Coordinates of N, CA and C in Angstrom, one line a residue:
X1 N -1.6 7.3 -12.3 CA -0.6 6.4 -12.3 C -0.9 5.2 -11.4
X2 N -0.5 4.0 -11.8 CA -0.8 2.8 -11.1 C 0.5 2.1 -10.7
X3 N 0.6 1.6 -9.5 CA 1.7 0.9 -8.9 C 1.3 -0.5 -8.5
X4 N 2.2 -1.5 -8.9 CA 2.0 -2.9 -8.4 C 3.2 -3.2 -7.6
X5 N 3.0 -3.7 -6.4 CA 4.1 -4.0 -5.5 C 4.0 -5.5 -5.1
X6 N 5.0 -6.3 -5.5 CA 5.0 -7.7 -5.1 C 5.7 -7.9 -3.8
X7 N 5.4 -9.0 -3.2 CA 6.1 -9.5 -2.0 C 5.9 -11.0 -1.9
X8 N 6.7 -11.6 -1.0 CA 6.6 -13.0 -0.7 C 7.6 -13.9 -1.3
X9 N 8.5 -13.4 -2.2 CA 9.5 -14.2 -2.8 C 10.6 -14.6 -1.8
X10 N 11.5 -15.5 -2.2 CA 12.6 -15.9 -1.3 C 13.2 -17.2 -1.7
X11 N 13.9 -17.8 -0.8 CA 14.6 -19.0 -1.0 C 13.9 -20.1 -0.3
X12 N 13.6 -21.2 -1.0 CA 12.9 -22.3 -0.5 C 13.5 -23.6 -1.0
X13 N 13.4 -24.7 -0.2 CA 13.8 -26.0 -0.7 C 12.8 -26.6 -1.6
X14 N 13.3 -27.5 -2.5 CA 12.4 -28.2 -3.4 C 11.4 -29.0 -2.6
X15 N 10.1 -28.9 -3.0 CA 9.0 -29.5 -2.3 C 8.3 -28.5 -1.4
X16 N 8.9 -27.4 -1.2 CA 8.3 -26.4 -0.2 C 7.3 -25.5 -0.9
X17 N 6.8 -24.5 -0.1 CA 5.8 -23.6 -0.6 C 6.2 -22.2 -0.4
X18 N 5.6 -21.3 -1.2 CA 5.7 -19.9 -1.0 C 4.4 -19.3 -1.5
X19 N 4.1 -18.1 -0.9 CA 2.9 -17.4 -1.3 C 3.3 -16.0 -1.7
X20 N 3.1 -15.6 -3.0 CA 3.3 -14.3 -3.5 C 2.1 -13.4 -3.4
X21 N 2.3 -12.2 -3.1 CA 1.2 -11.2 -3.1 C 1.6 -10.0 -4.0
X22 N 0.6 -9.4 -4.6 CA 0.8 -8.2 -5.4 C -0.4 -7.3 -5.2
X23 N 0.0 -6.1 -4.6 CA -1.0 -5.1 -4.3 C -1.0 -3.9 -5.3
X24 N -2.1 -3.6 -5.8 CA -2.2 -2.5 -6.7 C -2.7 -1.2 -6.0
X25 N -2.1 -0.1 -6.4 CA -2.5 1.2 -5.8 C -2.4 2.3 -6.9
X26 N -3.0 3.4 -6.6 CA -3.0 4.5 -7.6 C -4.3 4.9 -8.0
X27 N -4.4 5.5 -9.2 CA -5.6 6.1 -9.7 C -6.2 5.2 -10.9
X28 N -7.2 4.5 -10.6 CA -7.8 3.7 -11.7 C -9.3 3.5 -11.3
X29 N -10.1 3.1 -12.4 CA -11.5 2.8 -12.1 C -11.7 1.4 -11.7
X30 N -11.1 0.5 -12.4 CA -11.3 -0.9 -12.1 C -10.1 -1.7 -12.7
X31 N -10.0 -3.0 -12.3 CA -9.0 -3.9 -12.8 C -9.6 -5.1 -13.5
X32 N -9.2 -5.3 -14.7 CA -9.7 -6.5 -15.5 C -8.8 -7.7 -15.0
X33 N -8.2 -8.4 -16.0 CA -7.4 -9.6 -15.6 C -6.1 -9.2 -14.9
X34 N -5.8 -10.0 -13.9 CA -4.5 -9.9 -13.2 C -3.8 -11.2 -13.4
X35 N -2.5 -11.2 -13.3 CA -1.7 -12.4 -13.6 C -0.3 -12.4 -13.0
X36 N 0.3 -13.5 -13.1 CA 1.7 -13.7 -12.7 C 2.4 -14.3 -13.9
X37 N 3.6 -13.7 -14.1 CA 4.5 -14.2 -15.2 C 5.9 -14.4 -14.5
X38 N 6.7 -15.2 -15.2 CA 8.1 -15.4 -14.6 C 9.1 -15.4 -15.7
X39 N 10.3 -15.1 -15.3 CA 11.4 -15.1 -16.2 C 12.7 -15.7 -15.6
X40 N 13.1 -16.8 -16.1 CA 14.3 -17.5 -15.6 C 15.5 -16.9 -16.4
X41 N 16.7 -17.0 -15.8 CA 17.9 -16.5 -16.5 C 18.1 -17.2 -17.9
X42 N 18.3 -16.3 -18.8 CA 18.5 -16.8 -20.2 C 17.2 -17.2 -20.9
X43 N 16.1 -17.0 -20.3 CA 14.8 -17.4 -20.9 C 13.9 -16.2 -21.1
X44 N 12.9 -16.4 -21.9 CA 11.9 -15.3 -22.1 C 10.9 -15.3 -21.0
X45 N 10.2 -14.2 -20.8 CA 9.2 -14.1 -19.8 C 8.0 -15.0 -20.2
X46 N 7.5 -15.8 -19.3 CA 6.4 -16.7 -19.6 C 5.2 -16.5 -18.7
X47 N 4.0 -16.9 -19.2 CA 2.8 -16.8 -18.3 C 2.9 -17.9 -17.3
X48 N 2.5 -17.6 -16.1 CA 2.3 -18.6 -15.0 C 0.8 -18.9 -14.8
X49 N 0.1 -17.8 -14.5 CA -1.3 -17.9 -14.3 C -2.0 -16.6 -14.4
X50 N -3.3 -16.6 -14.8 CA -4.1 -15.3 -14.8 C -5.4 -15.6 -14.2
X51 N -6.0 -14.5 -13.7 CA -7.4 -14.6 -13.1 C -8.2 -13.3 -13.6
X52 N -9.4 -13.6 -14.0 CA -10.2 -12.5 -14.5 C -10.9 -11.8 -13.3
X53 N -11.6 -10.7 -13.6 CA -12.3 -10.0 -12.5 C -13.4 -10.8 -11.9
X54 N -13.9 -11.9 -12.7 CA -14.9 -12.7 -12.1 C -14.3 -14.1 -11.7
X55 N -13.0 -14.1 -11.6 CA -12.3 -15.2 -11.0 C -12.1 -16.5 -11.9
X56 N -12.3 -16.2 -13.2 CA -11.9 -17.3 -14.1 C -10.4 -17.4 -14.2
X57 N -9.8 -18.6 -14.2 CA -8.4 -18.8 -14.1 C -7.8 -19.5 -15.3
X58 N -6.6 -19.2 -15.6 CA -5.8 -19.9 -16.6 C -4.4 -20.2 -16.0
X59 N -3.9 -21.4 -16.3 CA -2.6 -21.8 -15.7 C -1.7 -22.4 -16.8
X60 N -0.4 -22.1 -16.7 CA 0.5 -22.8 -17.6 C 0.5 -24.3 -17.2
X61 N 0.7 -25.1 -18.2 CA 0.7 -26.6 -18.0 C 1.7 -27.0 -16.9
X62 N 2.9 -26.3 -16.9 CA 3.9 -26.6 -16.0 C 3.6 -26.4 -14.5
X63 N 2.6 -25.6 -14.2 CA 2.3 -25.3 -12.8 C 0.9 -25.9 -12.4
X64 N 0.1 -26.4 -13.3 CA -1.2 -26.9 -13.0 C -1.1 -28.0 -11.9
X65 N -2.0 -27.8 -10.9 CA -2.1 -28.8 -9.8 C -1.1 -28.4 -8.7
X66 N -0.2 -27.5 -8.9 CA 0.8 -27.1 -7.9 C 0.6 -25.6 -7.4
X67 N 0.2 -24.8 -8.4 CA 0.1 -23.3 -8.1 C -1.4 -23.0 -8.1
X68 N -1.8 -22.0 -7.3 CA -3.2 -21.5 -7.2 C -3.1 -20.0 -7.2
X69 N -3.8 -19.4 -8.2 CA -3.9 -17.9 -8.3 C -5.3 -17.5 -7.7
X70 N -5.3 -16.4 -6.9 CA -6.5 -15.9 -6.4 C -6.4 -14.4 -6.3
X71 N -7.6 -13.7 -6.1 CA -7.5 -12.3 -5.9 C -8.6 -11.8 -5.0
X72 N -8.3 -10.7 -4.4 CA -9.2 -10.0 -3.4 C -9.5 -8.7 -4.1
X73 N -10.7 -8.6 -4.7 CA -11.0 -7.4 -5.4 C -11.2 -6.2 -4.5
X74 N -11.6 -6.4 -3.3 CA -11.7 -5.3 -2.3 C -10.4 -4.7 -1.9
X75 N -9.4 -5.5 -2.0 CA -8.0 -5.1 -1.6 C -7.1 -4.8 -2.9
X76 N -7.7 -5.0 -4.1 CA -6.9 -4.8 -5.3 C -5.6 -5.6 -5.2
X77 N -5.7 -6.9 -4.8 CA -4.6 -7.7 -4.6 C -4.7 -9.0 -5.2
X78 N -3.7 -9.5 -5.8 CA -3.7 -10.9 -6.4 C -2.6 -11.7 -5.7
X79 N -2.9 -13.0 -5.6 CA -2.0 -13.9 -4.9 C -1.6 -15.1 -5.8
X80 N -0.4 -15.7 -5.4 CA 0.0 -16.9 -6.1 C 0.5 -17.8 -5.0
X81 N -0.3 -18.9 -4.7 CA 0.1 -19.9 -3.8 C 0.9 -20.9 -4.6
X82 N 2.1 -21.2 -4.2 CA 3.0 -22.1 -4.9 C 3.4 -23.2 -4.0
X83 N 2.9 -24.4 -4.4 CA 3.2 -25.6 -3.6 C 4.1 -26.6 -4.4
X84 N 4.7 -27.5 -3.7 CA 5.5 -28.6 -4.4 C 6.5 -27.9 -5.4
X85 N 7.2 -26.9 -4.9 CA 8.1 -26.2 -5.8 C 9.2 -27.1 -6.3
X86 N 9.6 -26.8 -7.5 CA 10.7 -27.5 -8.2 C 11.8 -26.5 -8.5
X87 N 13.0 -27.0 -8.7 CA 14.1 -26.2 -9.1 C 13.8 -25.4 -10.3
X88 N 13.1 -26.0 -11.3 CA 12.8 -25.2 -12.5 C 11.8 -24.1 -12.3
X89 N 11.2 -24.0 -11.1 CA 10.4 -22.8 -10.8 C 11.2 -21.6 -10.5
X90 N 12.5 -21.7 -10.3 CA 13.4 -20.6 -10.0 C 13.3 -19.6 -11.1
X91 N 12.9 -18.3 -10.7 CA 12.8 -17.2 -11.7 C 12.4 -16.0 -10.9
X92 N 12.4 -14.9 -11.6 CA 11.8 -13.6 -11.1 C 10.4 -13.7 -11.5
X93 N 9.5 -13.5 -10.6 CA 8.1 -13.5 -10.8 C 7.5 -12.1 -10.8
X94 N 6.8 -11.8 -11.9 CA 6.2 -10.5 -12.1 C 4.7 -10.5 -12.1
X95 N 4.2 -9.5 -11.4 CA 2.7 -9.3 -11.4 C 2.3 -8.4 -12.5
X96 N 1.1 -8.7 -13.1 CA 0.6 -7.9 -14.2 C -0.9 -7.6 -14.0
X97 N -1.3 -6.5 -14.4 CA -2.7 -6.2 -14.4 C -3.2 -5.3 -15.5
X98 N -4.4 -5.5 -15.9 CA -5.0 -4.6 -16.9 C -5.9 -3.6 -16.2
X99 N -5.6 -2.3 -16.3 CA -6.3 -1.3 -15.5 C -7.1 -0.4 -16.4
X100 N -8.3 -0.1 -15.9 CA -9.1 1.0 -16.6 C -8.7 2.3 -15.9
X101 N -8.0 3.1 -16.7 CA -7.8 4.5 -16.3 C -8.6 5.3 -17.3
X102 N -8.0 6.2 -18.1 CA -8.7 6.8 -19.2 C -8.9 5.8 -20.3
X103 N -8.2 4.7 -20.3 CA -8.3 3.6 -21.3 C -7.7 2.4 -20.6
X104 N -7.8 1.2 -21.3 CA -7.3 0.0 -20.7 C -5.8 -0.1 -20.9
X105 N -5.0 -0.2 -19.8 CA -3.6 -0.2 -19.9 C -3.0 -1.3 -19.0
X106 N -1.9 -1.9 -19.6 CA -1.2 -2.9 -18.8 C -0.2 -2.3 -17.9
X107 N -0.1 -2.8 -16.7 CA 1.0 -2.4 -15.8 C 1.7 -3.6 -15.2
X108 N 3.0 -3.4 -14.9 CA 3.8 -4.5 -14.4 C 4.4 -4.1 -13.0
X109 N 4.6 -5.1 -12.2 CA 5.3 -4.9 -10.9 C 6.8 -5.0 -11.2
X110 N 7.6 -4.8 -10.2 CA 9.1 -4.7 -10.3 C 9.7 -6.1 -10.3
X111 N 8.9 -7.1 -9.9 CA 9.4 -8.5 -9.8 C 9.9 -8.9 -8.5
X112 N 9.8 -10.2 -8.2 CA 10.3 -10.7 -6.9 C 10.9 -12.0 -7.2
X113 N 12.1 -12.2 -6.6 CA 12.9 -13.4 -6.9 C 12.4 -14.6 -6.1
X114 N 12.2 -15.7 -6.8 CA 11.9 -17.0 -6.2 C 13.0 -18.0 -6.6
X115 N 13.7 -18.5 -5.5 CA 14.8 -19.5 -5.8 C 14.5 -20.8 -5.1
X116 N 14.5 -21.9 -5.8 CA 14.2 -23.2 -5.3 C 15.5 -24.0 -5.3
X117 N 15.9 -24.4 -4.1 CA 17.2 -25.2 -4.0 C 16.9 -26.7 -3.9
X118 N 17.8 -27.5 -4.2 CA 17.6 -28.9 -4.2 C 18.0 -29.5 -2.8

């Protein structure tokens, strides 16, 4: 079984910064792509950013130039540095990872709330 635990969410003023962390634990051989997704009230979950095991990154257009995804493979942890936050970034942010156990399986964290006030 694999667990993903997010931390770092909270309330911040527009223009501010937050750093999210997501640590993976449990029984697995390796981790492929990890990523962050978000879901705002009344909207579908959307991709924010992903990072491969060799650190290739993909970003949603809405966060390019403001957010940076990174990972520490030795710690099985992925980060999301969020700068110049806007009210429209308010959402629950979910961590995701593709884990090799007996086969390749997606796992999700429980989510962490990010609220940006004006």
